[in-house]
Amino acid sequence: QVQLVESGGGLVQAGGSLRLSCAASERPFSSYAMGWFRQAPGKEREFVAAIRWSSGRTYYGDFAKGRFTISRDYAKNTVYLQVNSLKPEDTAVYYCAAGAYYTITTLADYWGQGTQVTVSS
């Protein structure tokens, strides 16, 4: 059972930046990707970005291309999400996820507890 622990959320002004971290309790399988989803109030959860653990290949949701960057620290079993030029509409709970890389944009086997990101205008 892989446990995912997120950190780095908080209150940020529009235009600012933040970096979310997600530490896995053990090294993900080579066929896994780790990624991020988000859910804003009253909206469905949506895919943000993912990174294939073995190769480092990245995947992004359409809205996330440009301002969001996902990366990983292989030695620390940790994935990061850097978000720049934050907008109020980025306000959401951000969830870390891990699952097979070929379905990670829609499915995950493991989820973190979520971290709140609030962007003030």
Short mmCIF file of the N, C-alpha and C atoms (twelve columns), coordinates in Angstrom:
data_MODEL
# 
_entry.id   MODEL 
# 
loop_
_atom_site.group_PDB 
_atom_site.id 
_atom_site.type_symbol 
_atom_site.label_atom_id 
_atom_site.label_alt_id 
_atom_site.label_comp_id 
_atom_site.label_asym_id 
_atom_site.label_seq_id 
_atom_site.Cartn_x 
_atom_site.Cartn_y 
_atom_site.Cartn_z 
_atom_site.pdbx_PDB_model_num 
ATOM 1   N N  . GLN A 1   0.847   -1.182 0.000   1 
ATOM 2   C CA . GLN A 1   0.000   0.000  0.000   1 
ATOM 3   C C  . GLN A 1   0.889   1.241  0.000   1 
ATOM 4   N N  . VAL A 2   0.868   1.976  -1.093  1 
ATOM 5   C CA . VAL A 2   1.667   3.192  -1.197  1 
ATOM 6   C C  . VAL A 2   0.918   4.333  -0.534  1 
ATOM 7   N N  . GLN A 3   1.597   5.036  0.312   1 
ATOM 8   C CA . GLN A 3   1.017   6.225  0.941   1 
ATOM 9   C C  . GLN A 3   1.631   7.468  0.321   1 
ATOM 10  N N  . LEU A 4   0.784   8.449  0.050   1 
ATOM 11  C CA . LEU A 4   1.220   9.688  -0.573  1 
ATOM 12  C C  . LEU A 4   0.915   10.837 0.384   1 
ATOM 13  N N  . VAL A 5   1.898   11.660 0.627   1 
ATOM 14  C CA . VAL A 5   1.732   12.774 1.549   1 
ATOM 15  C C  . VAL A 5   2.090   14.069 0.830   1 
ATOM 16  N N  . GLU A 6   1.094   14.945 0.697   1 
ATOM 17  C CA . GLU A 6   1.298   16.217 0.014   1 
ATOM 18  C C  . GLU A 6   1.685   17.307 1.004   1 
ATOM 19  N N  . SER A 7   2.338   18.313 0.495   1 
ATOM 20  C CA . SER A 7   2.643   19.505 1.270   1 
ATOM 21  C C  . SER A 7   2.840   20.663 0.305   1 
ATOM 22  N N  . GLY A 8   2.810   21.872 0.850   1 
ATOM 23  C CA . GLY A 8   3.118   23.040 0.042   1 
ATOM 24  C C  . GLY A 8   1.944   23.903 -0.334  1 
ATOM 25  N N  . GLY A 9   0.735   23.508 0.010   1 
ATOM 26  C CA . GLY A 9   -0.408  24.347 -0.300  1 
ATOM 27  C C  . GLY A 9   -0.476  25.551 0.623   1 
ATOM 28  N N  . GLY A 10  -1.441  26.425 0.350   1 
ATOM 29  C CA . GLY A 10  -1.615  27.594 1.198   1 
ATOM 30  C C  . GLY A 10  -2.321  28.707 0.467   1 
ATOM 31  N N  . LEU A 11  -2.237  29.887 1.044   1 
ATOM 32  C CA . LEU A 11  -2.856  31.079 0.477   1 
ATOM 33  C C  . LEU A 11  -1.802  31.872 -0.278  1 
ATOM 34  N N  . VAL A 12  -2.094  32.178 -1.529  1 
ATOM 35  C CA . VAL A 12  -1.143  32.876 -2.379  1 
ATOM 36  C C  . VAL A 12  -1.882  33.981 -3.133  1 
ATOM 37  N N  . GLN A 13  -1.215  35.074 -3.365  1 
ATOM 38  C CA . GLN A 13  -1.816  36.141 -4.153  1 
ATOM 39  C C  . GLN A 13  -1.746  35.806 -5.644  1 
ATOM 40  N N  . ALA A 14  -2.706  36.306 -6.369  1 
ATOM 41  C CA . ALA A 14  -2.705  36.121 -7.821  1 
ATOM 42  C C  . ALA A 14  -1.397  36.651 -8.397  1 
ATOM 43  N N  . GLY A 15  -0.865  35.892 -9.339  1 
ATOM 44  C CA . GLY A 15  0.422   36.248 -9.933  1 
ATOM 45  C C  . GLY A 15  1.608   35.604 -9.257  1 
ATOM 46  N N  . GLY A 16  1.388   35.061 -8.081  1 
ATOM 47  C CA . GLY A 16  2.468   34.417 -7.347  1 
ATOM 48  C C  . GLY A 16  2.714   32.994 -7.809  1 
ATOM 49  N N  . SER A 17  3.613   32.346 -7.088  1 
ATOM 50  C CA . SER A 17  3.990   30.976 -7.433  1 
ATOM 51  C C  . SER A 17  3.989   30.118 -6.176  1 
ATOM 52  N N  . LEU A 18  3.880   28.846 -6.377  1 
ATOM 53  C CA . LEU A 18  4.080   27.919 -5.281  1 
ATOM 54  C C  . LEU A 18  4.528   26.581 -5.832  1 
ATOM 55  N N  . ARG A 19  5.046   25.750 -4.930  1 
ATOM 56  C CA . ARG A 19  5.475   24.418 -5.318  1 
ATOM 57  C C  . ARG A 19  4.860   23.411 -4.360  1 
ATOM 58  N N  . LEU A 20  4.138   22.488 -4.910  1 
ATOM 59  C CA . LEU A 20  3.564   21.401 -4.139  1 
ATOM 60  C C  . LEU A 20  4.510   20.205 -4.181  1 
ATOM 61  N N  . SER A 21  4.552   19.487 -3.085  1 
ATOM 62  C CA . SER A 21  5.379   18.284 -3.000  1 
ATOM 63  C C  . SER A 21  4.513   17.099 -2.626  1 
ATOM 64  N N  . CYS A 22  4.902   15.948 -3.092  1 
ATOM 65  C CA . CYS A 22  4.203   14.712 -2.731  1 
ATOM 66  C C  . CYS A 22  5.253   13.631 -2.551  1 
ATOM 67  N N  . ALA A 23  5.333   13.128 -1.335  1 
ATOM 68  C CA . ALA A 23  6.295   12.087 -1.021  1 
ATOM 69  C C  . ALA A 23  5.593   10.734 -0.946  1 
ATOM 70  N N  . ALA A 24  6.130   9.771  -1.658  1 
ATOM 71  C CA . ALA A 24  5.580   8.411  -1.619  1 
ATOM 72  C C  . ALA A 24  6.316   7.599  -0.556  1 
ATOM 73  N N  . SER A 25  5.576   6.717  0.094   1 
ATOM 74  C CA . SER A 25  6.157   5.920  1.179   1 
ATOM 75  C C  . SER A 25  7.128   4.868  0.664   1 
ATOM 76  N N  . GLU A 26  7.023   4.552  -0.605  1 
ATOM 77  C CA . GLU A 26  7.941   3.601  -1.217  1 
ATOM 78  C C  . GLU A 26  8.068   3.931  -2.692  1 
ATOM 79  N N  . ARG A 27  9.103   3.399  -3.311  1 
ATOM 80  C CA . ARG A 27  9.328   3.712  -4.712  1 
ATOM 81  C C  . ARG A 27  8.199   3.164  -5.567  1 
ATOM 82  N N  . PRO A 28  7.616   3.992  -6.407  1 
ATOM 83  C CA . PRO A 28  6.551   3.509  -7.269  1 
ATOM 84  C C  . PRO A 28  7.047   2.442  -8.245  1 
ATOM 85  N N  . PHE A 29  6.146   1.585  -8.681  1 
ATOM 86  C CA . PHE A 29  6.484   0.590  -9.684  1 
ATOM 87  C C  . PHE A 29  6.989   1.282  -10.941 1 
ATOM 88  N N  . SER A 30  7.818   0.588  -11.696 1 
ATOM 89  C CA . SER A 30  8.367   1.190  -12.911 1 
ATOM 90  C C  . SER A 30  7.283   1.528  -13.922 1 
ATOM 91  N N  . SER A 31  6.156   0.853  -13.858 1 
ATOM 92  C CA . SER A 31  5.051   1.119  -14.782 1 
ATOM 93  C C  . SER A 31  4.133   2.238  -14.282 1 
ATOM 94  N N  . TYR A 32  4.478   2.802  -13.161 1 
ATOM 95  C CA . TYR A 32  3.630   3.822  -12.565 1 
ATOM 96  C C  . TYR A 32  4.035   5.230  -12.990 1 
ATOM 97  N N  . ALA A 33  3.070   6.096  -12.871 1 
ATOM 98  C CA . ALA A 33  3.308   7.529  -12.939 1 
ATOM 99  C C  . ALA A 33  2.773   8.135  -11.650 1 
ATOM 100 N N  . MET A 34  3.316   9.240  -11.301 1 
ATOM 101 C CA . MET A 34  2.780   10.024 -10.180 1 
ATOM 102 C C  . MET A 34  2.314   11.351 -10.734 1 
ATOM 103 N N  . GLY A 35  1.245   11.841 -10.172 1 
ATOM 104 C CA . GLY A 35  0.719   13.066 -10.738 1 
ATOM 105 C C  . GLY A 35  -0.156  13.835 -9.788  1 
ATOM 106 N N  . TRP A 36  -0.829  14.825 -10.357 1 
ATOM 107 C CA . TRP A 36  -1.669  15.720 -9.591  1 
ATOM 108 C C  . TRP A 36  -3.023  15.896 -10.273 1 
ATOM 109 N N  . PHE A 37  -4.036  15.899 -9.443  1 
ATOM 110 C CA . PHE A 37  -5.382  16.270 -9.839  1 
ATOM 111 C C  . PHE A 37  -5.793  17.442 -8.955  1 
ATOM 112 N N  . ARG A 38  -6.832  18.116 -9.345  1 
ATOM 113 C CA . ARG A 38  -7.369  19.164 -8.490  1 
ATOM 114 C C  . ARG A 38  -8.879  19.171 -8.569  1 
ATOM 115 N N  . GLN A 39  -9.482  19.668 -7.500  1 
ATOM 116 C CA . GLN A 39  -10.933 19.769 -7.450  1 
ATOM 117 C C  . GLN A 39  -11.311 21.094 -6.815  1 
ATOM 118 N N  . ALA A 40  -11.965 21.910 -7.585  1 
ATOM 119 C CA . ALA A 40  -12.452 23.196 -7.104  1 
ATOM 120 C C  . ALA A 40  -13.862 23.016 -6.562  1 
ATOM 121 N N  . PRO A 41  -14.301 23.909 -5.696  1 
ATOM 122 C CA . PRO A 41  -15.644 23.796 -5.122  1 
ATOM 123 C C  . PRO A 41  -16.711 23.729 -6.209  1 
ATOM 124 N N  . GLY A 42  -17.574 22.741 -6.112  1 
ATOM 125 C CA . GLY A 42  -18.665 22.604 -7.056  1 
ATOM 126 C C  . GLY A 42  -18.271 22.060 -8.407  1 
ATOM 127 N N  . LYS A 43  -17.023 21.661 -8.560  1 
ATOM 128 C CA . LYS A 43  -16.565 21.145 -9.847  1 
ATOM 129 C C  . LYS A 43  -16.033 19.717 -9.697  1 
ATOM 130 N N  . GLU A 44  -15.929 19.040 -10.814 1 
ATOM 131 C CA . GLU A 44  -15.381 17.699 -10.801 1 
ATOM 132 C C  . GLU A 44  -13.851 17.756 -10.680 1 
ATOM 133 N N  . ARG A 45  -13.326 16.654 -10.186 1 
ATOM 134 C CA . ARG A 45  -11.874 16.544 -10.109 1 
ATOM 135 C C  . ARG A 45  -11.309 16.507 -11.526 1 
ATOM 136 N N  . GLU A 46  -10.202 17.228 -11.759 1 
ATOM 137 C CA . GLU A 46  -9.606  17.250 -13.084 1 
ATOM 138 C C  . GLU A 46  -8.116  16.959 -13.026 1 
ATOM 139 N N  . PHE A 47  -7.643  16.361 -14.077 1 
ATOM 140 C CA . PHE A 47  -6.241  16.003 -14.187 1 
ATOM 141 C C  . PHE A 47  -5.391  17.242 -14.454 1 
ATOM 142 N N  . VAL A 48  -4.294  17.362 -13.717 1 
ATOM 143 C CA . VAL A 48  -3.390  18.498 -13.883 1 
ATOM 144 C C  . VAL A 48  -2.128  18.068 -14.637 1 
ATOM 145 N N  . ALA A 49  -1.393  17.143 -14.060 1 
ATOM 146 C CA . ALA A 49  -0.122  16.731 -14.656 1 
ATOM 147 C C  . ALA A 49  0.326   15.410 -14.045 1 
ATOM 148 N N  . ALA A 50  1.175   14.707 -14.772 1 
ATOM 149 C CA . ALA A 50  1.744   13.464 -14.259 1 
ATOM 150 C C  . ALA A 50  3.122   13.265 -14.858 1 
ATOM 151 N N  . ILE A 51  3.900   12.429 -14.193 1 
ATOM 152 C CA . ILE A 51  5.237   12.117 -14.676 1 
ATOM 153 C C  . ILE A 51  5.469   10.621 -14.525 1 
ATOM 154 N N  . ARG A 52  5.905   9.993  -15.597 1 
ATOM 155 C CA . ARG A 52  6.182   8.570  -15.546 1 
ATOM 156 C C  . ARG A 52  7.431   8.343  -14.711 1 
ATOM 157 N N  . TRP A 53  7.296   7.459  -13.730 1 
ATOM 158 C CA . TRP A 53  8.365   7.342  -12.752 1 
ATOM 159 C C  . TRP A 53  9.675   6.870  -13.370 1 
ATOM 160 N N  . SER A 54  9.633   5.911  -14.272 1 
ATOM 161 C CA . SER A 54  10.871  5.333  -14.789 1 
ATOM 162 C C  . SER A 54  11.558  6.238  -15.800 1 
ATOM 163 N N  . SER A 55  10.801  6.875  -16.673 1 
ATOM 164 C CA . SER A 55  11.420  7.617  -17.773 1 
ATOM 165 C C  . SER A 55  11.431  9.123  -17.556 1 
ATOM 166 N N  . GLY A 56  10.533  9.597  -16.703 1 
ATOM 167 C CA . GLY A 56  10.427  11.036 -16.509 1 
ATOM 168 C C  . GLY A 56  9.552   11.731 -17.543 1 
ATOM 169 N N  . ARG A 57  8.930   10.951 -18.407 1 
ATOM 170 C CA . ARG A 57  8.038   11.572 -19.397 1 
ATOM 171 C C  . ARG A 57  6.888   12.253 -18.668 1 
ATOM 172 N N  . THR A 58  6.523   13.421 -19.149 1 
ATOM 173 C CA . THR A 58  5.489   14.200 -18.481 1 
ATOM 174 C C  . THR A 58  4.214   14.287 -19.317 1 
ATOM 175 N N  . TYR A 59  3.121   14.453 -18.619 1 
ATOM 176 C CA . TYR A 59  1.804   14.588 -19.227 1 
ATOM 177 C C  . TYR A 59  1.119   15.771 -18.546 1 
ATOM 178 N N  . TYR A 60  0.406   16.568 -19.324 1 
ATOM 179 C CA . TYR A 60  -0.274  17.734 -18.774 1 
ATOM 180 C C  . TYR A 60  -1.709  17.809 -19.279 1 
ATOM 181 N N  . GLY A 61  -2.584  18.274 -18.391 1 
ATOM 182 C CA . GLY A 61  -3.902  18.641 -18.856 1 
ATOM 183 C C  . GLY A 61  -3.794  19.872 -19.734 1 
ATOM 184 N N  . ASP A 62  -4.743  20.056 -20.629 1 
ATOM 185 C CA . ASP A 62  -4.655  21.157 -21.588 1 
ATOM 186 C C  . ASP A 62  -4.495  22.503 -20.885 1 
ATOM 187 N N  . PHE A 63  -5.217  22.716 -19.807 1 
ATOM 188 C CA . PHE A 63  -5.166  24.014 -19.139 1 
ATOM 189 C C  . PHE A 63  -3.834  24.233 -18.424 1 
ATOM 190 N N  . ALA A 64  -3.120  23.135 -18.162 1 
ATOM 191 C CA . ALA A 64  -1.911  23.212 -17.337 1 
ATOM 192 C C  . ALA A 64  -0.642  23.476 -18.141 1 
ATOM 193 N N  . LYS A 65  -0.733  23.411 -19.446 1 
ATOM 194 C CA . LYS A 65  0.464   23.612 -20.273 1 
ATOM 195 C C  . LYS A 65  0.894   25.066 -20.209 1 
ATOM 196 N N  . GLY A 66  2.137   25.263 -19.795 1 
ATOM 197 C CA . GLY A 66  2.682   26.611 -19.739 1 
ATOM 198 C C  . GLY A 66  2.942   27.117 -18.337 1 
ATOM 199 N N  . ARG A 67  1.978   27.023 -17.436 1 
ATOM 200 C CA . ARG A 67  2.162   27.567 -16.080 1 
ATOM 201 C C  . ARG A 67  2.496   26.502 -15.044 1 
ATOM 202 N N  . PHE A 68  2.245   25.265 -15.380 1 
ATOM 203 C CA . PHE A 68  2.469   24.165 -14.447 1 
ATOM 204 C C  . PHE A 68  3.655   23.319 -14.921 1 
ATOM 205 N N  . THR A 69  4.509   22.942 -13.981 1 
ATOM 206 C CA . THR A 69  5.639   22.078 -14.309 1 
ATOM 207 C C  . THR A 69  5.733   20.973 -13.271 1 
ATOM 208 N N  . ILE A 70  5.723   19.746 -13.743 1 
ATOM 209 C CA . ILE A 70  5.861   18.607 -12.844 1 
ATOM 210 C C  . ILE A 70  7.275   18.055 -12.963 1 
ATOM 211 N N  . SER A 71  7.814   17.616 -11.845 1 
ATOM 212 C CA . SER A 71  9.148   17.040 -11.829 1 
ATOM 213 C C  . SER A 71  9.220   16.007 -10.721 1 
ATOM 214 N N  . ARG A 72  10.284  15.257 -10.703 1 
ATOM 215 C CA . ARG A 72  10.419  14.243 -9.660  1 
ATOM 216 C C  . ARG A 72  11.850  14.184 -9.156  1 
ATOM 217 N N  . ASP A 73  11.964  13.763 -7.910  1 
ATOM 218 C CA . ASP A 73  13.258  13.455 -7.314  1 
ATOM 219 C C  . ASP A 73  13.252  11.949 -7.102  1 
ATOM 220 N N  . TYR A 74  13.942  11.253 -7.966  1 
ATOM 221 C CA . TYR A 74  13.901  9.795  -7.952  1 
ATOM 222 C C  . TYR A 74  14.401  9.229  -6.629  1 
ATOM 223 N N  . ALA A 75  15.446  9.829  -6.102  1 
ATOM 224 C CA . ALA A 75  16.042  9.307  -4.869  1 
ATOM 225 C C  . ALA A 75  15.143  9.505  -3.658  1 
ATOM 226 N N  . LYS A 76  14.317  10.541 -3.694  1 
ATOM 227 C CA . LYS A 76  13.457  10.855 -2.546  1 
ATOM 228 C C  . LYS A 76  12.037  10.349 -2.736  1 
ATOM 229 N N  . ASN A 77  11.752  9.668  -3.838  1 
ATOM 230 C CA . ASN A 77  10.380  9.197  -4.117  1 
ATOM 231 C C  . ASN A 77  9.381   10.345 -4.014  1 
ATOM 232 N N  . THR A 78  9.753   11.480 -4.521  1 
ATOM 233 C CA . THR A 78  8.949   12.682 -4.374  1 
ATOM 234 C C  . THR A 78  8.689   13.315 -5.732  1 
ATOM 235 N N  . VAL A 79  7.472   13.781 -5.906  1 
ATOM 236 C CA . VAL A 79  7.099   14.502 -7.112  1 
ATOM 237 C C  . VAL A 79  6.708   15.919 -6.714  1 
ATOM 238 N N  . TYR A 80  6.993   16.841 -7.597  1 
ATOM 239 C CA . TYR A 80  6.728   18.253 -7.343  1 
ATOM 240 C C  . TYR A 80  5.824   18.820 -8.431  1 
ATOM 241 N N  . LEU A 81  5.060   19.827 -8.035  1 
ATOM 242 C CA . LEU A 81  4.277   20.578 -9.013  1 
ATOM 243 C C  . LEU A 81  4.556   22.052 -8.781  1 
ATOM 244 N N  . GLN A 82  5.223   22.646 -9.723  1 
ATOM 245 C CA . GLN A 82  5.504   24.088 -9.678  1 
ATOM 246 C C  . GLN A 82  4.404   24.806 -10.454 1 
ATOM 247 N N  . VAL A 83  3.803   25.786 -9.819  1 
ATOM 248 C CA . VAL A 83  2.741   26.543 -10.468 1 
ATOM 249 C C  . VAL A 83  3.130   28.011 -10.442 1 
ATOM 250 N N  . ASN A 84  3.169   28.628 -11.593 1 
ATOM 251 C CA . ASN A 84  3.520   30.039 -11.715 1 
ATOM 252 C C  . ASN A 84  2.328   30.855 -12.180 1 
ATOM 253 N N  . SER A 85  2.437   32.156 -11.994 1 
ATOM 254 C CA . SER A 85  1.368   33.074 -12.436 1 
ATOM 255 C C  . SER A 85  0.002   32.581 -11.986 1 
ATOM 256 N N  . LEU A 86  -0.108  32.317 -10.704 1 
ATOM 257 C CA . LEU A 86  -1.350  31.763 -10.164 1 
ATOM 258 C C  . LEU A 86  -2.531  32.685 -10.406 1 
ATOM 259 N N  . LYS A 87  -3.679  32.059 -10.654 1 
ATOM 260 C CA . LYS A 87  -4.922  32.778 -10.900 1 
ATOM 261 C C  . LYS A 87  -5.958  32.345 -9.869  1 
ATOM 262 N N  . PRO A 88  -6.923  33.199 -9.585  1 
ATOM 263 C CA . PRO A 88  -7.970  32.793 -8.631  1 
ATOM 264 C C  . PRO A 88  -8.649  31.489 -9.025  1 
ATOM 265 N N  . GLU A 89  -8.762  31.222 -10.306 1 
ATOM 266 C CA . GLU A 89  -9.405  29.979 -10.738 1 
ATOM 267 C C  . GLU A 89  -8.548  28.742 -10.494 1 
ATOM 268 N N  . ASP A 90  -7.313  28.931 -10.051 1 
ATOM 269 C CA . ASP A 90  -6.486  27.787 -9.646  1 
ATOM 270 C C  . ASP A 90  -6.821  27.332 -8.229  1 
ATOM 271 N N  . THR A 91  -7.674  28.085 -7.544  1 
ATOM 272 C CA . THR A 91  -8.080  27.703 -6.199  1 
ATOM 273 C C  . THR A 91  -8.769  26.341 -6.225  1 
ATOM 274 N N  . ALA A 92  -8.237  25.416 -5.449  1 
ATOM 275 C CA . ALA A 92  -8.753  24.047 -5.445  1 
ATOM 276 C C  . ALA A 92  -8.005  23.243 -4.397  1 
ATOM 277 N N  . VAL A 93  -8.522  22.062 -4.131  1 
ATOM 278 C CA . VAL A 93  -7.753  21.078 -3.384  1 
ATOM 279 C C  . VAL A 93  -6.948  20.278 -4.412  1 
ATOM 280 N N  . TYR A 94  -5.670  20.207 -4.198  1 
ATOM 281 C CA . TYR A 94  -4.778  19.495 -5.111  1 
ATOM 282 C C  . TYR A 94  -4.435  18.143 -4.501  1 
ATOM 283 N N  . TYR A 95  -4.660  17.109 -5.283  1 
ATOM 284 C CA . TYR A 95  -4.437  15.745 -4.815  1 
ATOM 285 C C  . TYR A 95  -3.274  15.116 -5.570  1 
ATOM 286 N N  . CYS A 96  -2.417  14.486 -4.842  1 
ATOM 287 C CA . CYS A 96  -1.371  13.677 -5.436  1 
ATOM 288 C C  . CYS A 96  -1.942  12.295 -5.725  1 
ATOM 289 N N  . ALA A 97  -1.480  11.678 -6.806  1 
ATOM 290 C CA . ALA A 97  -1.997  10.372 -7.196  1 
ATOM 291 C C  . ALA A 97  -0.881  9.533  -7.801  1 
ATOM 292 N N  . ALA A 98  -1.050  8.241  -7.732  1 
ATOM 293 C CA . ALA A 98  -0.106  7.318  -8.345  1 
ATOM 294 C C  . ALA A 98  -0.880  6.177  -8.982  1 
ATOM 295 N N  . GLY A 99  -0.456  5.792  -10.168 1 
ATOM 296 C CA . GLY A 99  -1.127  4.709  -10.868 1 
ATOM 297 C C  . GLY A 99  -0.399  4.364  -12.142 1 
ATOM 298 N N  . ALA A 100 -0.938  3.402  -12.870 1 
ATOM 299 C CA . ALA A 100 -0.328  2.993  -14.129 1 
ATOM 300 C C  . ALA A 100 -0.211  4.189  -15.070 1 
ATOM 301 N N  . TYR A 101 0.936   4.321  -15.724 1 
ATOM 302 C CA . TYR A 101 1.177   5.534  -16.506 1 
ATOM 303 C C  . TYR A 101 0.201   5.665  -17.669 1 
ATOM 304 N N  . TYR A 102 -0.295  4.529  -18.179 1 
ATOM 305 C CA . TYR A 102 -1.159  4.578  -19.359 1 
ATOM 306 C C  . TYR A 102 -2.604  4.935  -19.011 1 
ATOM 307 N N  . THR A 103 -2.928  5.052  -17.738 1 
ATOM 308 C CA . THR A 103 -4.277  5.480  -17.357 1 
ATOM 309 C C  . THR A 103 -4.259  6.621  -16.354 1 
ATOM 310 N N  . ILE A 104 -3.077  7.169  -16.087 1 
ATOM 311 C CA . ILE A 104 -2.956  8.122  -14.976 1 
ATOM 312 C C  . ILE A 104 -3.758  9.387  -15.201 1 
ATOM 313 N N  . THR A 105 -4.081  9.720  -16.442 1 
ATOM 314 C CA . THR A 105 -4.828  10.958 -16.652 1 
ATOM 315 C C  . THR A 105 -6.282  10.836 -16.237 1 
ATOM 316 N N  . THR A 106 -6.731  9.596  -16.032 1 
ATOM 317 C CA . THR A 106 -8.123  9.393  -15.639 1 
ATOM 318 C C  . THR A 106 -8.289  8.502  -14.414 1 
ATOM 319 N N  . LEU A 107 -7.301  7.674  -14.130 1 
ATOM 320 C CA . LEU A 107 -7.424  6.732  -13.023 1 
ATOM 321 C C  . LEU A 107 -6.166  6.733  -12.184 1 
ATOM 322 N N  . ALA A 108 -6.330  6.443  -10.922 1 
ATOM 323 C CA . ALA A 108 -5.174  6.295  -10.041 1 
ATOM 324 C C  . ALA A 108 -5.469  5.206  -9.023  1 
ATOM 325 N N  . ASP A 109 -4.428  4.527  -8.611  1 
ATOM 326 C CA . ASP A 109 -4.574  3.480  -7.610  1 
ATOM 327 C C  . ASP A 109 -4.427  4.018  -6.191  1 
ATOM 328 N N  . TYR A 110 -3.665  5.070  -6.067  1 
ATOM 329 C CA . TYR A 110 -3.397  5.629  -4.745  1 
ATOM 330 C C  . TYR A 110 -3.589  7.141  -4.780  1 
ATOM 331 N N  . TRP A 111 -4.084  7.654  -3.659  1 
ATOM 332 C CA . TRP A 111 -4.364  9.088  -3.554  1 
ATOM 333 C C  . TRP A 111 -3.806  9.627  -2.243  1 
ATOM 334 N N  . GLY A 112 -3.373  10.882 -2.316  1 
ATOM 335 C CA . GLY A 112 -3.025  11.575 -1.101  1 
ATOM 336 C C  . GLY A 112 -4.265  12.198 -0.482  1 
ATOM 337 N N  . GLN A 113 -4.083  12.842 0.638   1 
ATOM 338 C CA . GLN A 113 -5.216  13.412 1.358   1 
ATOM 339 C C  . GLN A 113 -5.639  14.764 0.796   1 
ATOM 340 N N  . GLY A 114 -4.807  15.350 -0.027  1 
ATOM 341 C CA . GLY A 114 -5.136  16.639 -0.627  1 
ATOM 342 C C  . GLY A 114 -4.528  17.799 0.131   1 
ATOM 343 N N  . THR A 115 -4.191  18.840 -0.597  1 
ATOM 344 C CA . THR A 115 -3.687  20.059 0.012   1 
ATOM 345 C C  . THR A 115 -4.409  21.244 -0.625  1 
ATOM 346 N N  . GLN A 116 -4.860  22.166 0.208   1 
ATOM 347 C CA . GLN A 116 -5.656  23.294 -0.271  1 
ATOM 348 C C  . GLN A 116 -4.744  24.385 -0.830  1 
ATOM 349 N N  . VAL A 117 -5.093  24.853 -2.008  1 
ATOM 350 C CA . VAL A 117 -4.436  26.020 -2.604  1 
ATOM 351 C C  . VAL A 117 -5.513  27.079 -2.808  1 
ATOM 352 N N  . THR A 118 -5.292  28.237 -2.229  1 
ATOM 353 C CA . THR A 118 -6.233  29.347 -2.364  1 
ATOM 354 C C  . THR A 118 -5.494  30.531 -2.943  1 
ATOM 355 N N  . VAL A 119 -6.015  31.047 -4.052  1 
ATOM 356 C CA . VAL A 119 -5.384  32.178 -4.725  1 
ATOM 357 C C  . VAL A 119 -6.291  33.388 -4.569  1 
ATOM 358 N N  . SER A 120 -5.786  34.416 -3.935  1 
ATOM 359 C CA . SER A 120 -6.573  35.622 -3.712  1 
ATOM 360 C C  . SER A 120 -6.321  36.625 -4.837  1 
ATOM 361 N N  . SER A 121 -7.356  37.354 -5.174  1 
ATOM 362 C CA . SER A 121 -7.246  38.322 -6.275  1 
ATOM 363 C C  . SER A 121 -6.810  39.685 -5.770  1 
# 
